[in-house]
XYZ file of C-alpha atoms in Angstrom:
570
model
C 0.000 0.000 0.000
C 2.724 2.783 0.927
C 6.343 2.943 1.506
C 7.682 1.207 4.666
C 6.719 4.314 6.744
C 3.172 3.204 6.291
C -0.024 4.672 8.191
C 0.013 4.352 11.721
C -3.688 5.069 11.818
C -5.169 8.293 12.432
C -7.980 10.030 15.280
C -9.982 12.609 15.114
C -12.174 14.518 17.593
C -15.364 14.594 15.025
C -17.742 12.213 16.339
C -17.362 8.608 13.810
C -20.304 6.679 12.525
C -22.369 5.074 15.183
C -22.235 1.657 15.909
C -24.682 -1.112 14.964
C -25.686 -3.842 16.694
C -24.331 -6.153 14.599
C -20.625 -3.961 14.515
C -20.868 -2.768 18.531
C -17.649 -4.823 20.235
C -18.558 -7.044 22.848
C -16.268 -4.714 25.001
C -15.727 -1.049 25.433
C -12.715 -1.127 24.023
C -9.708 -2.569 23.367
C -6.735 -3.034 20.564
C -8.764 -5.363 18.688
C -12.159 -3.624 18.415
C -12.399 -1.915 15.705
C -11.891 -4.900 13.562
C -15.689 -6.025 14.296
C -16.002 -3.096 12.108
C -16.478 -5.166 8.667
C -14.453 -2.530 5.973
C -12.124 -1.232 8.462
C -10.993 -5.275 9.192
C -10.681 -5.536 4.742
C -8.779 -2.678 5.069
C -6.702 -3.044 7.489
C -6.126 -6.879 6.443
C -5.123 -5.566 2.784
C -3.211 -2.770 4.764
C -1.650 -5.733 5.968
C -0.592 -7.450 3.122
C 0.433 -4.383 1.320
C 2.926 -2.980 4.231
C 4.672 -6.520 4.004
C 5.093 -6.249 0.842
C 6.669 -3.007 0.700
C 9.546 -4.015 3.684
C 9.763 -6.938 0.951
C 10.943 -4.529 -2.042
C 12.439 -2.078 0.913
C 15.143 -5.069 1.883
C 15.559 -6.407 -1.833
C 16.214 -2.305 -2.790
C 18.880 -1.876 -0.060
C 20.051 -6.172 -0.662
C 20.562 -5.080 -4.312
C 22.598 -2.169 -3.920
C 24.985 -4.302 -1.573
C 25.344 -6.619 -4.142
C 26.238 -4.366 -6.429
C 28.683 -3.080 -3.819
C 27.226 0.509 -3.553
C 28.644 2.944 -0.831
C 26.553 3.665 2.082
C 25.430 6.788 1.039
C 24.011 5.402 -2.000
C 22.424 2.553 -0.224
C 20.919 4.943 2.750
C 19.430 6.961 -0.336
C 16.988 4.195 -0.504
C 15.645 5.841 2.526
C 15.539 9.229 1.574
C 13.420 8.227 -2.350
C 10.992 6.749 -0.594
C 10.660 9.715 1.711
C 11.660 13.034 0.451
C 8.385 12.823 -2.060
C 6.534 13.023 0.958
C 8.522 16.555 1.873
C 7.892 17.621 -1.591
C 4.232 16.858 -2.587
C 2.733 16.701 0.919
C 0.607 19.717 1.210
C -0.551 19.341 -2.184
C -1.754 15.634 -1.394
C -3.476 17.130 1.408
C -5.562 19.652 -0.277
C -6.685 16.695 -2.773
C -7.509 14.297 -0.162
C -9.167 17.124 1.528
C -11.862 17.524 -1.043
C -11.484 15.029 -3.630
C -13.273 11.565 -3.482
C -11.162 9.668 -0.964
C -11.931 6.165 -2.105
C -11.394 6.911 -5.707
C -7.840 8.652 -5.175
C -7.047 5.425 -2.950
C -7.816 3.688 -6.291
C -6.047 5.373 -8.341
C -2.972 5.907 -7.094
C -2.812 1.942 -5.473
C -3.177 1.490 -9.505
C -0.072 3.070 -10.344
C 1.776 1.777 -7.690
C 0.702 -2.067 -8.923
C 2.558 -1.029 -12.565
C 5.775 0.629 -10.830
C 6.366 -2.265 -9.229
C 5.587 -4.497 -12.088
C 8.114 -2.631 -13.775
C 10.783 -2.769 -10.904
C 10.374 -6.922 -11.630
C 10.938 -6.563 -15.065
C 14.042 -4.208 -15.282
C 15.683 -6.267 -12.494
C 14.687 -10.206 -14.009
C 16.221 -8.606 -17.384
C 19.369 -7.548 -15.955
C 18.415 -3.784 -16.761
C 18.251 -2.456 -13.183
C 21.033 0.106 -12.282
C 21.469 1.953 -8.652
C 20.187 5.304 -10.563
C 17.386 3.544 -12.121
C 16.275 1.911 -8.821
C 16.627 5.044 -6.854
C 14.535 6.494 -9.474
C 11.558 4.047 -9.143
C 11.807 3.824 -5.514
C 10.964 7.662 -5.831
C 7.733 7.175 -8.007
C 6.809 5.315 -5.325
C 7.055 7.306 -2.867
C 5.086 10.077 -4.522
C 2.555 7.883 -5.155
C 2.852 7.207 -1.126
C 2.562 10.811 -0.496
C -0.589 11.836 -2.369
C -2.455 8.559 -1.040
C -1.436 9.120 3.165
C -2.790 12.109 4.043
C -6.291 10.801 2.214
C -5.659 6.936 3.722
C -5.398 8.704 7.657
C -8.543 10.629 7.193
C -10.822 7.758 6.219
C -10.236 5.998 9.046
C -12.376 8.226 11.193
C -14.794 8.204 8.376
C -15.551 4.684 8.934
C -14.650 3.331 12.572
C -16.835 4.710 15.544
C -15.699 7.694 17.677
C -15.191 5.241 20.750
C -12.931 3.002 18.402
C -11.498 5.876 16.726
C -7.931 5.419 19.356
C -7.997 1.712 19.154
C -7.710 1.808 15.449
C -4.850 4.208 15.365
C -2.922 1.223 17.662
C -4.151 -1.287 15.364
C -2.695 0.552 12.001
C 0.446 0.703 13.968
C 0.550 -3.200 14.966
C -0.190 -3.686 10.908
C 2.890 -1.657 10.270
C 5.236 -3.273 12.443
C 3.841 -6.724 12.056
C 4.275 -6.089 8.255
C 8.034 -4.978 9.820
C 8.385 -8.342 11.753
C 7.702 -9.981 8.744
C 8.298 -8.728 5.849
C 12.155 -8.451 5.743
C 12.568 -11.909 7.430
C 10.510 -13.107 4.327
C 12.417 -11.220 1.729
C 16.359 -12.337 3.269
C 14.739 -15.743 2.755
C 13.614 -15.260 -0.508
C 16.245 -13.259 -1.881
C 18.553 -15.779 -0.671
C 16.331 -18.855 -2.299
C 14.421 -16.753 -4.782
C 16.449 -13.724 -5.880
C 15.567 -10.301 -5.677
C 12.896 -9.823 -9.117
C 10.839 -12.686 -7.184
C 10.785 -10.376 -4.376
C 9.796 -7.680 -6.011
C 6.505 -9.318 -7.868
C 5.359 -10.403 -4.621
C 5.084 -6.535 -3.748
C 3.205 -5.767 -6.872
C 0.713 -8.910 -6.290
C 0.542 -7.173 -2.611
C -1.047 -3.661 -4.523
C -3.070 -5.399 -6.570
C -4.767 -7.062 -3.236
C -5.281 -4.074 -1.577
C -6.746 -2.534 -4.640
C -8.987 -5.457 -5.342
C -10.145 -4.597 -1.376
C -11.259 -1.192 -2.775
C -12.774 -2.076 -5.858
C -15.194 -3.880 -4.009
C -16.151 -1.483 -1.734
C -18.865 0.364 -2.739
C -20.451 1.654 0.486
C -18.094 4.539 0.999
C -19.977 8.217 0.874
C -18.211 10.972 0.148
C -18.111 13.537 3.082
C -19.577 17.031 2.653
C -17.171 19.604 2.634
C -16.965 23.544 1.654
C -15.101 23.909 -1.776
C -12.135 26.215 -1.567
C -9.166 27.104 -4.481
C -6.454 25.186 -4.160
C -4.040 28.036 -3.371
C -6.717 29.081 -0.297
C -7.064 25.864 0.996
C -3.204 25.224 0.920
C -2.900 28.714 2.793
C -5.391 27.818 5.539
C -4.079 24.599 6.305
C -0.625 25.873 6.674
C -1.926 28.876 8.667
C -3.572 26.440 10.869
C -0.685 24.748 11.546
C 1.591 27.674 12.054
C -0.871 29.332 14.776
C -1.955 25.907 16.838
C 0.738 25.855 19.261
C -0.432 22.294 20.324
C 0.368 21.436 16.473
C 3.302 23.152 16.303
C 4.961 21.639 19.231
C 4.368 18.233 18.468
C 5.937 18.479 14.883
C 8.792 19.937 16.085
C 9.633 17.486 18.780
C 8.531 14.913 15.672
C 11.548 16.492 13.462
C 14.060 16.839 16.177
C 13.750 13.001 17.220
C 13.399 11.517 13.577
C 16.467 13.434 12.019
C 19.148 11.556 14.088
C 16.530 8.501 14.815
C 16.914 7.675 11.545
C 20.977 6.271 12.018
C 19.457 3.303 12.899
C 16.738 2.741 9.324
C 19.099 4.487 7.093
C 22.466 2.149 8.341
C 21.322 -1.147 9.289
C 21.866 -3.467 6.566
C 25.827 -1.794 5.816
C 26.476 -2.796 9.447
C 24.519 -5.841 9.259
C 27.256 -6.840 6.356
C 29.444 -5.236 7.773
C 29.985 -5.357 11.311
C 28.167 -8.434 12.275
C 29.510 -10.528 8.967
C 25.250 -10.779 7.856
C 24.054 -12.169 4.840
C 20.533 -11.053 3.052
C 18.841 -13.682 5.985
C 20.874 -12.061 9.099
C 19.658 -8.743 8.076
C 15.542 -9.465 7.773
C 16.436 -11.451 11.179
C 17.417 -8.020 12.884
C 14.648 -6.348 11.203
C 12.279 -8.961 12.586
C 13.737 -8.086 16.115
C 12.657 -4.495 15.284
C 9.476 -5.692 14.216
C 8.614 -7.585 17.450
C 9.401 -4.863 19.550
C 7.482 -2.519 17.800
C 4.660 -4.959 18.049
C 4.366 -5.021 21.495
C 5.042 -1.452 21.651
C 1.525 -1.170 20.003
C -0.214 -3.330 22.447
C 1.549 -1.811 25.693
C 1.940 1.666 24.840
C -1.246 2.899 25.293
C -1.747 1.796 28.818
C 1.439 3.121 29.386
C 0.373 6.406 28.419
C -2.791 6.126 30.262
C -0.431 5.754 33.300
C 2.440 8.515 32.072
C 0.989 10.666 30.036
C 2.270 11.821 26.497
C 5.527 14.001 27.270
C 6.609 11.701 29.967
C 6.145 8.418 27.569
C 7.895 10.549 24.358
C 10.389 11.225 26.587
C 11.112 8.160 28.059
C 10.914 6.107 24.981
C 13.259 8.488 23.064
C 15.908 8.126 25.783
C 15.539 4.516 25.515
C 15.554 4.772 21.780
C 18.596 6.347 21.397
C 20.412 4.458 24.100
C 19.483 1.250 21.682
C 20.911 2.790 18.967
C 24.218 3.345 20.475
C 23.881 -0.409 22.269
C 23.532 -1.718 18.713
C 26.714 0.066 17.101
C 28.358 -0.923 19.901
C 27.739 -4.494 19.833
C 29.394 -7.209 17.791
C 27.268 -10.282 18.152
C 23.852 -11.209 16.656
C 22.666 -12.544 20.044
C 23.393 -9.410 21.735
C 21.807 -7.403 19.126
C 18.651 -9.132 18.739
C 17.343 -7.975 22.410
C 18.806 -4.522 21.938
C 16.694 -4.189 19.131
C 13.483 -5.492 20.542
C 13.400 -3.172 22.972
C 13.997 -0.517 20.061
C 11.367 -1.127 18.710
C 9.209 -0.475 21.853
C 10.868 2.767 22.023
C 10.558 3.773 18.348
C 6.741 2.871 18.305
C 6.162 4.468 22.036
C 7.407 7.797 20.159
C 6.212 7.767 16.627
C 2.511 6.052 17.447
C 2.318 8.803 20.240
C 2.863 11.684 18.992
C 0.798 10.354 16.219
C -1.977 9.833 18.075
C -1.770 12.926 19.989
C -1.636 15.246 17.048
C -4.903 13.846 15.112
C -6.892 13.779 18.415
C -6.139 17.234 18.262
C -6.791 18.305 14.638
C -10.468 19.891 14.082
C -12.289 17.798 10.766
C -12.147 20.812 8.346
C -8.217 20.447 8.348
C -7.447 17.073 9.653
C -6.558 16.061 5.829
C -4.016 18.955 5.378
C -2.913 18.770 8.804
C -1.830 15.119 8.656
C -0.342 16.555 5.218
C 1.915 18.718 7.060
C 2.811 15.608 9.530
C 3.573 13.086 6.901
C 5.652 16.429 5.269
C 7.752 16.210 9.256
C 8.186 12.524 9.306
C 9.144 11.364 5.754
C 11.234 14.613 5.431
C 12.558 14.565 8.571
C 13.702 10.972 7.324
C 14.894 11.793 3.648
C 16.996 14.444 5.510
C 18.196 12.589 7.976
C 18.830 9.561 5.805
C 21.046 11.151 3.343
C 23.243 13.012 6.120
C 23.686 10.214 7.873
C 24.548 7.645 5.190
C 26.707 10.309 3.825
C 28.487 10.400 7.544
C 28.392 7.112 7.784
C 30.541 6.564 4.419
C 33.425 9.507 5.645
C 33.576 8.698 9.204
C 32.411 4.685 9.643
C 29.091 2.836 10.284
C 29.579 2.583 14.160
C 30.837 5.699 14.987
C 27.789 7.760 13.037
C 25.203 5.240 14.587
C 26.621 6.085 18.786
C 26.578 9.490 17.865
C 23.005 9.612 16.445
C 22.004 7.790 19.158
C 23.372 10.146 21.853
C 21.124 13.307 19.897
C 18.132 11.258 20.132
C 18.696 11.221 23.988
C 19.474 14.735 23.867
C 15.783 15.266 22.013
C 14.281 13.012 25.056
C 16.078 16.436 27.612
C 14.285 18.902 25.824
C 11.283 17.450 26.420
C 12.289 18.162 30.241
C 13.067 22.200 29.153
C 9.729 22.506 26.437
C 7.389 19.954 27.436
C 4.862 19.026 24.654
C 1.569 21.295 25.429
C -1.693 19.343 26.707
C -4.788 19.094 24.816
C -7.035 16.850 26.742
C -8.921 20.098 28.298
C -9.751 21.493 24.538
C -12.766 20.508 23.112
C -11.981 20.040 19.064
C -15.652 19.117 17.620
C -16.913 22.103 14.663
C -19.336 24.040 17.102
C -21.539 26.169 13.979
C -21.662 29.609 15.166
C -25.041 31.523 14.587
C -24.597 33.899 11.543
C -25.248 36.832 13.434
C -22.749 38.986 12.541
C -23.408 38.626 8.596
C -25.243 41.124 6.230
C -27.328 43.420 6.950
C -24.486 44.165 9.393
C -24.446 46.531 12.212
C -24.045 50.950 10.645
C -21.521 52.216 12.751
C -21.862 55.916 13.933
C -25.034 55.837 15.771
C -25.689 56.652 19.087
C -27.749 52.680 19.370
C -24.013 51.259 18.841
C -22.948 52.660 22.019
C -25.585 50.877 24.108
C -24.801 47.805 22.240
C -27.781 48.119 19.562
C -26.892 49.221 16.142
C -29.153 50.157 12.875
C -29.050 47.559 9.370
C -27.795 48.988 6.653
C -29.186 50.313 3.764
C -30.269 47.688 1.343
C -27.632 47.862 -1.168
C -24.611 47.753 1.561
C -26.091 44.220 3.037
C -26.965 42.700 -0.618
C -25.121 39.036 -0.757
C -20.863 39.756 -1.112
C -19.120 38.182 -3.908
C -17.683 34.714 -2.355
C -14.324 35.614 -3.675
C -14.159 39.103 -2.155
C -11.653 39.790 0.571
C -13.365 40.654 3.823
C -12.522 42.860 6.726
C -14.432 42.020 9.950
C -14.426 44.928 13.085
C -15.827 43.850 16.478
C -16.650 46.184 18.784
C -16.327 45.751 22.333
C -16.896 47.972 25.578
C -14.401 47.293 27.876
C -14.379 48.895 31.380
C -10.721 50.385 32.483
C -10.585 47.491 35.462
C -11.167 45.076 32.965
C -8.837 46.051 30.300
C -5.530 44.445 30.934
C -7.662 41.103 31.390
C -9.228 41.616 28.004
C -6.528 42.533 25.766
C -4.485 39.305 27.690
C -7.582 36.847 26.421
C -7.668 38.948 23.212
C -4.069 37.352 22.417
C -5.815 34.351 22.343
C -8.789 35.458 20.484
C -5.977 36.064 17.486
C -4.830 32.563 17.681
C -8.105 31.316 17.183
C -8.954 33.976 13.944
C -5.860 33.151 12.786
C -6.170 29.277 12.992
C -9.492 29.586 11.028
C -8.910 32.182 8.294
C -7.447 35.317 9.629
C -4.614 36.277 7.289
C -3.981 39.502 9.669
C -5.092 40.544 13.081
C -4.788 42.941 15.015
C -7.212 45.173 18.305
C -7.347 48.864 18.570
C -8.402 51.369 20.371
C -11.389 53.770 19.313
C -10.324 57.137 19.738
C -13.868 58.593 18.917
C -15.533 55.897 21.513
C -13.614 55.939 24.528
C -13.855 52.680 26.398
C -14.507 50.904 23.527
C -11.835 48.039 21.673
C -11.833 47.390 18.060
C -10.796 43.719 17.230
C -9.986 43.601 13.266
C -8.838 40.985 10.853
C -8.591 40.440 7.524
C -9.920 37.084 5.544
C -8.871 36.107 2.050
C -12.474 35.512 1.065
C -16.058 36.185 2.110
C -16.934 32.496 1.426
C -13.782 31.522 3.906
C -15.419 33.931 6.226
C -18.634 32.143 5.841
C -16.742 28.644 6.846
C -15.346 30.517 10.184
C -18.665 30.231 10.867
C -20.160 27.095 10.238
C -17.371 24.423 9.862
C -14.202 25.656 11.108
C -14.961 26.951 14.732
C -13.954 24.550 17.659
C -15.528 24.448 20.701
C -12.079 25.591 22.341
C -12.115 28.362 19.607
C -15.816 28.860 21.104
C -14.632 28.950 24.642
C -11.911 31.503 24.080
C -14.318 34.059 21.783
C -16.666 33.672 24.845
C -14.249 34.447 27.565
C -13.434 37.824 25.464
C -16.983 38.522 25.051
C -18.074 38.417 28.144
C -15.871 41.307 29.269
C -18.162 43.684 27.274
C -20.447 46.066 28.981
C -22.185 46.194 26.032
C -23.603 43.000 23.416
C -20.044 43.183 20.870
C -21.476 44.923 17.226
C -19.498 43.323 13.749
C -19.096 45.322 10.419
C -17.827 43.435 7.503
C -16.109 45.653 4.737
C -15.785 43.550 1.025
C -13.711 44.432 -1.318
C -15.256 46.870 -3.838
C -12.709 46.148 -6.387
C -13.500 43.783 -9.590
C -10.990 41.581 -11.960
């Protein structure tokens, strides 16, 4: 289905489709629930398949360039064309699997993938394959990756209950890193038996399953959503990202961990050969360690951040984490390196699935597709970054020495989680809370004595006529503010921007009316009148709700709203 970073599920806030009878769990809850959910267990079964397949052609890429006795830069670059499309075409991908036909997109590109790696059989049975050529491919695939995850994450809330919504995150995650357990183990047995092309075509016959799974699904309804350009929508979702400090956080702790976390990925088969004296079969045997770890990761980690809470699991597992990582360069034997990496993979999953989780609990439905965009953008850059520095270190300085020191920044990134501590969101309420349109034409004529008291007069007929959707829109509140009260205010007003700026606000700023004494003007500038319109009705929280209301209530007087539109015409 994608490259080896695969899916690790995805949450949302929005409440999921309610359960049947015949699709309600016999328990609460659970890793395992949300398979009684019949297309989420197809899914995630083909998911399955798929993921395995890809570690397959992921070990007989990185087997192949051994053979052909490739330097470890080239050989880490396997890494890096599988992610940096990702980096690249990730906020586009968003915006389409924002508002294009999910299911049909999943079709689509799962087609394309099917014939890449048909292709990747042929060229390499003929004898045609070269390091460039592979590299090459390995990229397609990866943008084919990136325009299908953002859309892939998002459909899981579509289709699993709210309840479930958590439990199926940990179950993508188990897929992955069973498909990591394995996949490899598979391929250094195949490759060794089979050779490499036979490898391959076992990849493309894994597509072609998962794309037979949705073929025959024909339940799926397209969500409503509001239509918006695609240069808008790729501004709002970055703006949203950029001004939710929750967000922000997270993806930044994401990038600092996965730049040096990647030594391990990027490295392990040259010191597998290397080092530890592995063949094709030693090498999908460590793997499978990792695999098994990050297995059981998946099953424990969630009641161990029932009992720790986020930052102090991140934390934890990234110290662990990078401690492995320097274990494992350290270490000369198979048998010691085996348990090392087990407990890796704990640590890699406790981080990754975490923050994961954390950050799409967190993102509001009208951007959850182009904020996952942005995250997949972090995590696949993050490793096509890190990949290609550290293969490039690791061919100038040595395998071992590249991997300690990688590991000893990942525990660094587990300290600053001590000095910036990842920001809580369990007290903010993320469900689209539709706010009246009050505050739209006829709007409030300023200049009247009735403002002052809070009142206000409609405009004349032609002011308040319907604005052109594309016009840009200026929006003044007006509030009444007593002196006592005004330090309080224009403290919660700071606030109040994050909020107009998360949903649409391309400027902000509050003034003071020199005519009306007393009185604040809030002000803010939005790109369109229709994006205006979706402030309102499907892109307010009920945090965003919560923090408009605190500001409000601080008024002596009922806040008054004029909209300006642009008068000017293309």
């Amino acid at each position: 289905m994608t490259s080896p970073a695969a899916p690790n599920g995805s949450t949302t806030s929005e409440p999921g489709p309610a359960l049947t009878p015949a699709q309600a769990p016999s328990h609460p809850g659970g890793a395992f629930a949300p398979l009684s959910v019949t297309i989420f267990r197809w899914l995630w079964l083909a998911g399955l398949v798929s993921n395995i397949g890809s570690w397959m052609q992921t070990v007989g890429a990185q087997w192949f360039l051994v053979e052909v006795n490739a330097s470890p830069a080239i050989i880490a670059l396997v890494s890096t064309a599988a992610a940096a499309p990702v980096l690249l075409f990730g906020i586009p991908a968003g915006v389409l699997g924002e508002f294009a036909n999910r299911r049909v997109l999943l079709i689509v590109v799962q087609s394309g993938q099917a014939l890449v790696a048909l292709s990747l059989v042929v060229l390499t049975a003929s004898g045609l394959m070269t390091p460039v050529l592979l590299l090459a491919l390995t990229f397609v695939l990866g943008t084919a990756s990136a325009l299908q995850l953002p859309a892939y994450q998002a459909i899981v809330p579509e289709i699993v209950p709210r309840a479930l919504i958590a439990d199926a995150a940990s179950l993508s995650s188990i897929a992955v890193n069973i498909a990591r357990a394995i996949g490899p183990a598979l391929a250094g047995v195949l490759i060794a038996s089979l050779g490499i092309p036979f490898v391959f075509a076992l990849n493309a016959v894994s597509f072609a399953g998962f794309l037979l799974v949705l073929i025959l699904w024909r339940g799926y309804k397209r969500p409503v959503v509001d239509r918006e350009p695609f240069f808008s929508a790729t501004r709002a979702g970055l703006r949203y990202v950029l001004h939710a400090r929750v967000v922000r956080r997270i993806y930044l702790q994401l990038l600092l961990f996965i730049l040096p976390a990647n030594a391990l990925w990027a490295l392990l088969p040259v010191f597998a050969s290397g080092s530890l004296g592995l063949d094709s079969n030693g090498y999908g045997i460590l793997l499978t360690a990792l695999g098994i770890g990050s297995v059981g990761g998946a099953v424990i980690i969630p009641r161990a951040r029932a009992r720790l809470g986020v930052n102090r699991l991140v934390m934890i597992s990234s110290a662990v984490y990078g401690i492995g990582i320097t274990a494992t360069a350290l270490s000369s034997s198979l048998w010691i390196s085996l348990p090392i990496l087990v407990v890796v993979g704990v640590a890699w999953i406790g981080v990754i699935a975490t923050l994961n989780g954390t950050v799409q609990s967190f993102l509001p439905v009208w951007v959850r597709t182009r904020g996952l965009s942005v995250y997949q953008m972090v995590l696949f850059g993050g490793t096509a970054v890190g990949s290609a520095v550290l293969g490039a270190l690791g061919g100038a300085v040595g395998t071992v020495p590249t991997m300690a020191w990688a590991g000893g920044l990942v525990v660094v990134t587990a300290f600053v989680l001590l000095v910036r501590p990842l920001l809580s969101s369990a007290d903010k309420a993320r469900a689209v809370v539709p706010v009246p349109l009050t505050d739209v034409p006829p709007v409030v004529a300023p200049g009247t004595d009735d403002d002052t008291e809070g009142g206000g007069t409609q405009a004349p007929a032609a002011a308040s006529r319907e604005p052109d959707a594309d016009s840009a829109t200026l929006v003044f509140v007006r509030y009444e503010i007593d002196d006592a009260d005004r330090e309080r205010f224009i403290e919660l007003m700071q606030r109040v921007e994050g909020s107009r700026r998360r949903t649409g606000a391309r400027s902000w700023d509050l003034y003071d009316d020199r005519e009306r004494p007393g009185f604040l003007v809030e002000v803010f500038r939005v790109g369109s009148w229709q994006e205006h319109l979706s402030q309102h009705h499907s892109r307010t929280t009920g945090y965003d709700t919560e923090i408009v209301d605190a500001a409000r209530t601080l008024s002596r007087s009922a806040p008054t709203v004029e909209h300006l539109v642009s008068a000017r015409r293309d």
